[in-house]
mmCIF file of C-alpha atoms in Angstrom:
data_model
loop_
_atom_site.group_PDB
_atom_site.id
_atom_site.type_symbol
_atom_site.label_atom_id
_atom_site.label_comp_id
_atom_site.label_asym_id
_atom_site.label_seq_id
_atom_site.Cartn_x
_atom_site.Cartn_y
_atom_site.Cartn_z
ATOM 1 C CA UNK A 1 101.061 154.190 83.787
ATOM 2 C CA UNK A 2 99.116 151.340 85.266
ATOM 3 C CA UNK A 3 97.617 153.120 88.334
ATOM 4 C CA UNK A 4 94.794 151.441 90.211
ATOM 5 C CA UNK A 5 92.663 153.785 92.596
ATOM 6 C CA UNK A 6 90.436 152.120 95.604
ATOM 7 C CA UNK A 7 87.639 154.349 97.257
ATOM 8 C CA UNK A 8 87.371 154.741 99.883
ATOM 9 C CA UNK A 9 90.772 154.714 101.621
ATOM 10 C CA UNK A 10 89.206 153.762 105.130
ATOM 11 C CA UNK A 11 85.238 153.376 106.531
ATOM 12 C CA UNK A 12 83.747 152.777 109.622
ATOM 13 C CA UNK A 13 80.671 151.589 109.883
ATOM 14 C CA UNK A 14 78.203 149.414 112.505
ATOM 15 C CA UNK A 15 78.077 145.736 112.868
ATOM 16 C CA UNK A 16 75.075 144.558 110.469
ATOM 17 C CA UNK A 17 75.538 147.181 107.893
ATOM 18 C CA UNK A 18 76.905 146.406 104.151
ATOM 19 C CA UNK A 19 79.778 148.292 102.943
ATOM 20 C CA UNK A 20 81.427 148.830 99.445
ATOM 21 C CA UNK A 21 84.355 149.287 97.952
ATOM 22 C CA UNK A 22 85.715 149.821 94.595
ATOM 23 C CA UNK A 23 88.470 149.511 92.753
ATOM 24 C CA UNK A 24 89.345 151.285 89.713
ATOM 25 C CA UNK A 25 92.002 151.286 86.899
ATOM 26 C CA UNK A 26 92.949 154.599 85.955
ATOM 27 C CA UNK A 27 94.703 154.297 82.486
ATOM 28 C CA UNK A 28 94.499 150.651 81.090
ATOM 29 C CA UNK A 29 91.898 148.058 80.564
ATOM 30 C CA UNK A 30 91.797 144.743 83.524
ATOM 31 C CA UNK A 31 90.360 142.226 81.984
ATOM 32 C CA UNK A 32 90.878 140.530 85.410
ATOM 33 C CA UNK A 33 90.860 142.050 88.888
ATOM 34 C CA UNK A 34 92.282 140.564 92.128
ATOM 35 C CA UNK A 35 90.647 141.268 96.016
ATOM 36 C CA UNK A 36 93.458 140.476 98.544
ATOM 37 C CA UNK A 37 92.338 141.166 102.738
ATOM 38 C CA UNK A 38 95.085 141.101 105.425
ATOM 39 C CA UNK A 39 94.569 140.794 108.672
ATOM 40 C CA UNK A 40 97.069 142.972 111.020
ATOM 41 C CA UNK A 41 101.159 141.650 110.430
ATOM 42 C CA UNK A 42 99.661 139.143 108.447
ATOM 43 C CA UNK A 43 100.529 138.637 104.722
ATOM 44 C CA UNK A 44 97.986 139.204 101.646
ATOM 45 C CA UNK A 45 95.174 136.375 101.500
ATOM 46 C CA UNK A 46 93.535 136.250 98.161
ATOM 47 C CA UNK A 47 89.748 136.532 98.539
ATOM 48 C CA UNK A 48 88.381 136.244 95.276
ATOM 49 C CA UNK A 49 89.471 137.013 91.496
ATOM 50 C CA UNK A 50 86.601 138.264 88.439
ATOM 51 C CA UNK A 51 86.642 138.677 85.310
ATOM 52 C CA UNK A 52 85.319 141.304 83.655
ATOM 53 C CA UNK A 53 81.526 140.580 82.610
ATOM 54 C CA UNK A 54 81.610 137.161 84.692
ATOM 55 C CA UNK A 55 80.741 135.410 88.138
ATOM 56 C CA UNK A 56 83.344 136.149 90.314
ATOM 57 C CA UNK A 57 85.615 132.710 91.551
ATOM 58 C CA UNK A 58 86.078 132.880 95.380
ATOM 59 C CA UNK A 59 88.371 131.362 97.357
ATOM 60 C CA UNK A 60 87.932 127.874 99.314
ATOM 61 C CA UNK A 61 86.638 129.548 102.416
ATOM 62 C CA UNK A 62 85.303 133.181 101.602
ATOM 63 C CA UNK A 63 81.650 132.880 101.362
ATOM 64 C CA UNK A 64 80.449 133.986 97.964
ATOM 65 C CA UNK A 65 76.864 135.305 99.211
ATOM 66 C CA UNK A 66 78.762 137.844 102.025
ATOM 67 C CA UNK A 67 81.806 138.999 99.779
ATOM 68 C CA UNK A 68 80.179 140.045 96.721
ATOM 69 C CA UNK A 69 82.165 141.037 94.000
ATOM 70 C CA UNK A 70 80.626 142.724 90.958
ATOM 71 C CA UNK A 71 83.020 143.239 87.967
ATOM 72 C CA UNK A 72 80.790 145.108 85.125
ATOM 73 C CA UNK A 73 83.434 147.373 83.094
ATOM 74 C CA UNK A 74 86.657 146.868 82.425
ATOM 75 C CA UNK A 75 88.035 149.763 84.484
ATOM 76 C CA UNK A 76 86.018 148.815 87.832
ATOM 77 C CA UNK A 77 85.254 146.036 90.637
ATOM 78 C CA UNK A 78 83.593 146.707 93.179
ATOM 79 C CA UNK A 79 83.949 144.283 96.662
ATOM 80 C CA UNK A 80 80.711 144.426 99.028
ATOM 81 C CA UNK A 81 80.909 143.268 102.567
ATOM 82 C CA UNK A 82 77.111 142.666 103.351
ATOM 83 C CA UNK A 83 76.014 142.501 107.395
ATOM 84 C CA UNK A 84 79.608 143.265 108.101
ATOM 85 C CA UNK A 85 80.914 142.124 111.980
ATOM 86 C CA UNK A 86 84.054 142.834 113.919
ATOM 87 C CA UNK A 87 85.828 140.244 112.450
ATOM 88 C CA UNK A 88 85.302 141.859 108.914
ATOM 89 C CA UNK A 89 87.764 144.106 110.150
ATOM 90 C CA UNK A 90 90.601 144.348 107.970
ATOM 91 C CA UNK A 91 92.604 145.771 105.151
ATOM 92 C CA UNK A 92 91.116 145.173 101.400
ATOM 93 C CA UNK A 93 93.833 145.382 98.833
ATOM 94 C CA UNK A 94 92.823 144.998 95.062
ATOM 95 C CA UNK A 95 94.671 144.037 91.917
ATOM 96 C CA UNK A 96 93.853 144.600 88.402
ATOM 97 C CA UNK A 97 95.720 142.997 85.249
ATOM 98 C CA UNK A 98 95.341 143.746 82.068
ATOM 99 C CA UNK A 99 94.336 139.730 80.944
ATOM 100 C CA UNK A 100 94.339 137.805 84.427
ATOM 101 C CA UNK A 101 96.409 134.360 84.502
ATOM 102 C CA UNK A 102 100.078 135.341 84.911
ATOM 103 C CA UNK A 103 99.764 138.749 83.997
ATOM 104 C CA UNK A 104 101.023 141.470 85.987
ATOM 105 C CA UNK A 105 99.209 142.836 88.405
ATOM 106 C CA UNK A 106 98.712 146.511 89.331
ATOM 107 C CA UNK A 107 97.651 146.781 92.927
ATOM 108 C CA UNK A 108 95.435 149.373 94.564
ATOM 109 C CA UNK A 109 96.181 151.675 97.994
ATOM 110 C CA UNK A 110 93.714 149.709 99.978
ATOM 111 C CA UNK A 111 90.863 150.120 102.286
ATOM 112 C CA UNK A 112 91.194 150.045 105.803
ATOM 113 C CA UNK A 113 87.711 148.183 106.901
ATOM 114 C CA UNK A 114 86.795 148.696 110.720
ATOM 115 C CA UNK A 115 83.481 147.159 112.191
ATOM 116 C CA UNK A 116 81.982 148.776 115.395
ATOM 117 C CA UNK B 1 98.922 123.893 97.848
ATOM 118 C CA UNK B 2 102.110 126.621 97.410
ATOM 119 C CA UNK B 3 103.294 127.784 100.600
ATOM 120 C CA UNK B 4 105.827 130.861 100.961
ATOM 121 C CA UNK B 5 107.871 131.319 103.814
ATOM 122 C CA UNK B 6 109.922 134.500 104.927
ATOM 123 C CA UNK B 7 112.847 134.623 107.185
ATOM 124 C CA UNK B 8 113.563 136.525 108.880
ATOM 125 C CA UNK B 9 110.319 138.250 110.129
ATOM 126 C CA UNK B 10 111.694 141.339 111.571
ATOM 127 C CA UNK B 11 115.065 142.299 111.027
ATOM 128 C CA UNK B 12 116.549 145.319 112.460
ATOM 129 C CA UNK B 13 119.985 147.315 111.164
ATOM 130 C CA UNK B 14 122.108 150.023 111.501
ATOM 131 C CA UNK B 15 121.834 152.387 108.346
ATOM 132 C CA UNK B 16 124.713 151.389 105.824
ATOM 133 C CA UNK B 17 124.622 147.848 106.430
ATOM 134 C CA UNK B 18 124.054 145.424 103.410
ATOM 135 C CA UNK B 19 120.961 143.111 103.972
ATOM 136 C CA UNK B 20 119.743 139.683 102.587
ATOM 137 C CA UNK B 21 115.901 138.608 102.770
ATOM 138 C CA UNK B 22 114.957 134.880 102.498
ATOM 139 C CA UNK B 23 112.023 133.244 101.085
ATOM 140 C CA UNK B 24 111.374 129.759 100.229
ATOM 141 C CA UNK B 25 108.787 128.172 98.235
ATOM 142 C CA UNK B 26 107.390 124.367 98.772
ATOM 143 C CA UNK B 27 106.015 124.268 94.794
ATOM 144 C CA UNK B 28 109.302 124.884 92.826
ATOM 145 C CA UNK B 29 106.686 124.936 89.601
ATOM 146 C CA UNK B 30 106.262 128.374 89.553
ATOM 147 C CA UNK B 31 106.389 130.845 86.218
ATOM 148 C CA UNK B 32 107.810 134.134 88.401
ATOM 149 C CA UNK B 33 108.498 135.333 91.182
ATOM 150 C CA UNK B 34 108.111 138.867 92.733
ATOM 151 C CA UNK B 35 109.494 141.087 96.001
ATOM 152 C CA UNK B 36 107.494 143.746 96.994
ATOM 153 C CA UNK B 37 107.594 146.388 99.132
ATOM 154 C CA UNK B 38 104.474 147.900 102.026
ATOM 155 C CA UNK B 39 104.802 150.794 103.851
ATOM 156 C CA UNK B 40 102.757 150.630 106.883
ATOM 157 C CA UNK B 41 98.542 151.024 106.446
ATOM 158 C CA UNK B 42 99.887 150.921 101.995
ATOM 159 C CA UNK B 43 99.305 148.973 99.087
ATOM 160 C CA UNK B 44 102.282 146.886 97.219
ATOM 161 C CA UNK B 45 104.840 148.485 95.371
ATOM 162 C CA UNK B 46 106.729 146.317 92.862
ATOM 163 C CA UNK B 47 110.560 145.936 93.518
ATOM 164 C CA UNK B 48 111.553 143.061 91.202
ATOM 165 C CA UNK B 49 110.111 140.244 88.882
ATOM 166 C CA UNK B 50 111.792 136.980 88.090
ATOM 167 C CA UNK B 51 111.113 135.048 85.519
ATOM 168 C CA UNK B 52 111.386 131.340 86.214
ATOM 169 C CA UNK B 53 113.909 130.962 83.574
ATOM 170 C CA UNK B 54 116.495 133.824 84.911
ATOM 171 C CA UNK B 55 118.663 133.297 87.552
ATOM 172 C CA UNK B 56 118.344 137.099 89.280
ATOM 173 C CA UNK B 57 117.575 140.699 89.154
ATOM 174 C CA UNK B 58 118.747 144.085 89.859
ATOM 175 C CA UNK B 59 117.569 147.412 90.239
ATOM 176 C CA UNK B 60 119.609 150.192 91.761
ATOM 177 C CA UNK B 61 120.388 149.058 95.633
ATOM 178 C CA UNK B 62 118.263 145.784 95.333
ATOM 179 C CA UNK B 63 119.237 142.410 93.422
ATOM 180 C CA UNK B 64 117.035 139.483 93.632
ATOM 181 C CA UNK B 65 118.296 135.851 93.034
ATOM 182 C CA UNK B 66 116.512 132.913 92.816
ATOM 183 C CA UNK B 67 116.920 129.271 92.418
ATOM 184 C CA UNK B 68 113.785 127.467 91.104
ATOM 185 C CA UNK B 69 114.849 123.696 92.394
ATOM 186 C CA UNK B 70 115.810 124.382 95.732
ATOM 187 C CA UNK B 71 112.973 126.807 95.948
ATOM 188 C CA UNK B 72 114.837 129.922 97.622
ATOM 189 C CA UNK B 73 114.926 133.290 96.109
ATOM 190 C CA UNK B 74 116.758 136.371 98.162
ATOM 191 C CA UNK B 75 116.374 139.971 98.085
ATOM 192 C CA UNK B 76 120.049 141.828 98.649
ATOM 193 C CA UNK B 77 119.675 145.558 99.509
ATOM 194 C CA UNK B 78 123.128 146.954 99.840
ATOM 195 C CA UNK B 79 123.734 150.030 101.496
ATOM 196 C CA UNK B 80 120.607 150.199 103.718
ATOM 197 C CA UNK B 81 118.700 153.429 103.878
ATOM 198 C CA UNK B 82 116.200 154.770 106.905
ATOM 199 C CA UNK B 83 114.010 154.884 103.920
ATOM 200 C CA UNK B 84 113.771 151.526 103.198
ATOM 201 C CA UNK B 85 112.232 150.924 106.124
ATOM 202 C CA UNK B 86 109.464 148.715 105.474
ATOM 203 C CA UNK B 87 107.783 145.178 105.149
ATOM 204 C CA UNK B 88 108.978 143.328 101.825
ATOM 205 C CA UNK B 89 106.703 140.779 100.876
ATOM 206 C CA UNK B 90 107.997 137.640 98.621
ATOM 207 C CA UNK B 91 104.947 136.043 96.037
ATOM 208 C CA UNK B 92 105.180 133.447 93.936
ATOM 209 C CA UNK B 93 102.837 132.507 90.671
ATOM 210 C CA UNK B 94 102.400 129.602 88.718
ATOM 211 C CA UNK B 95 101.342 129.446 85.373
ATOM 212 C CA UNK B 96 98.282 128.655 83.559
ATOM 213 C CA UNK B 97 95.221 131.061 82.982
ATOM 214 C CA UNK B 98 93.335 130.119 86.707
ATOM 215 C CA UNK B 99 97.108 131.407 88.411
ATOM 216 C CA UNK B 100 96.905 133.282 91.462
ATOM 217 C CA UNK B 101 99.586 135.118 93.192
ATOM 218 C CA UNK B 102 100.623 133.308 96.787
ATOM 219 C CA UNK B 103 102.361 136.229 99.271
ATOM 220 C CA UNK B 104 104.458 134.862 101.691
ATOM 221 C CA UNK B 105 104.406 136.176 105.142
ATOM 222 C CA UNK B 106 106.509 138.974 105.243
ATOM 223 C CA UNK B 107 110.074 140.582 106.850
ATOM 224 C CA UNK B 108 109.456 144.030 108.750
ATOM 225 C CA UNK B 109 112.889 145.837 107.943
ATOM 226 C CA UNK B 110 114.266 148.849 109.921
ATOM 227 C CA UNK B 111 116.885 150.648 109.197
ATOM 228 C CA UNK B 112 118.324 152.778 111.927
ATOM 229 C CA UNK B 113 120.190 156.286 111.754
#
């Protein structure tokens, strides 16, 4: 149990364009989901964290208006990169817990993110 | 703000060699703390939890330790596999409702035949 899906696994797109991802859980509920990006040998940054049927909180840096996060069911979040650039580039990771706070979280696969 | 440290960041060893992984904490507040496991271009898998009350874990090959005041936790692997090659990632969360998991920066493992 607690399996969390991400789609799609990798994209390539041009500089300028927007780009979405989502992130899914399979077989339970996630009140609260997670978005995580990490840069090459680097660790897992958290981005942002929603809440099912609420504004999404980012973190001190991410800008709200170019990573946005839309959290409308309980079973999916989606993460759009909007007028994506080279240094977009990146892995997306996301997390989904059944009632947020210190919860466990379930993480996704990823999404491998490249910008031409 | 938390910061998580791992040492070392790459470790290398021959296969059948027991193996400790560091990681320290700066915020000893914390309500658990987890080891996880990336393959290379993968998501996280889940190797142990530690409560903030319990003094270590075990599963199988792998026991986790940790001590909350001095901030340290280790990851033991005994009897190192090629397939546990890997990076093993340390994170740390504090309680309350607005908690967020902080990932420390990693140790690439590679076992050798």
């Amino acid at each position: 149990g607690a399996v969390v899906s991400q789609h799609p696994s990798w994209v390539i797109c041009k500089s300028g364009t927007s780009v979405k991802i989502e992130c899914r859980s399979l077989d339970f509920q996630a009140t609260t989901m997670f978005w995580y990006r990490q840069f090459p040998k680097q660790s897992l940054m958290l981005m942002a964290t929603s809440n099912e049927g609420s504004k999404a909180t980012h973190e001190q840096g991410v800008e709200k208006d170019k990573f946005l996060i839309n959290h409308a069911s309980l079973t999916l979040s989606t993460l759009t990169v909007t007028s994506a650039h080279p240094e977009d580039s990146s892995f997306y990771i996301c997390s989904a817990s059944l009632w947020g706070g210190t919860d466990t979280q379930y993480f996704g696969p990823g999404t491998r993110l490249t910008v031409l | 703000k938390q910061e998580v440290t791992q040492i070392p960041a790459a470790l290398s060893v021959p296969e059948g060699e027991n193996l400790v992984l560091n990681c320290s904490f700066t915020d000893s507040a914390i309500y658990n703390l987890q080891w996880f496991r990336q393959d290379p271009g993968k998501g996280l898998t889940s190797l142990l939890l530690i409560q903030s009350s319990q003094r270590e874990q075990t599963s199988g090959r792998l026991n986790a330790s940790l001590d909350k005041s001095s901030g340290r936790s280790t990851l033991y692997i005994a009897a190192s596999q090629p397939g546990d090659s890997a990076t093993y990632l340390c994170a740390v969360i504090k309680g309350g409702t607005a908690s967020k998991l902080t990932f420390g920066t990693g140790t690439r493992l590679q076992v050798t035949l």
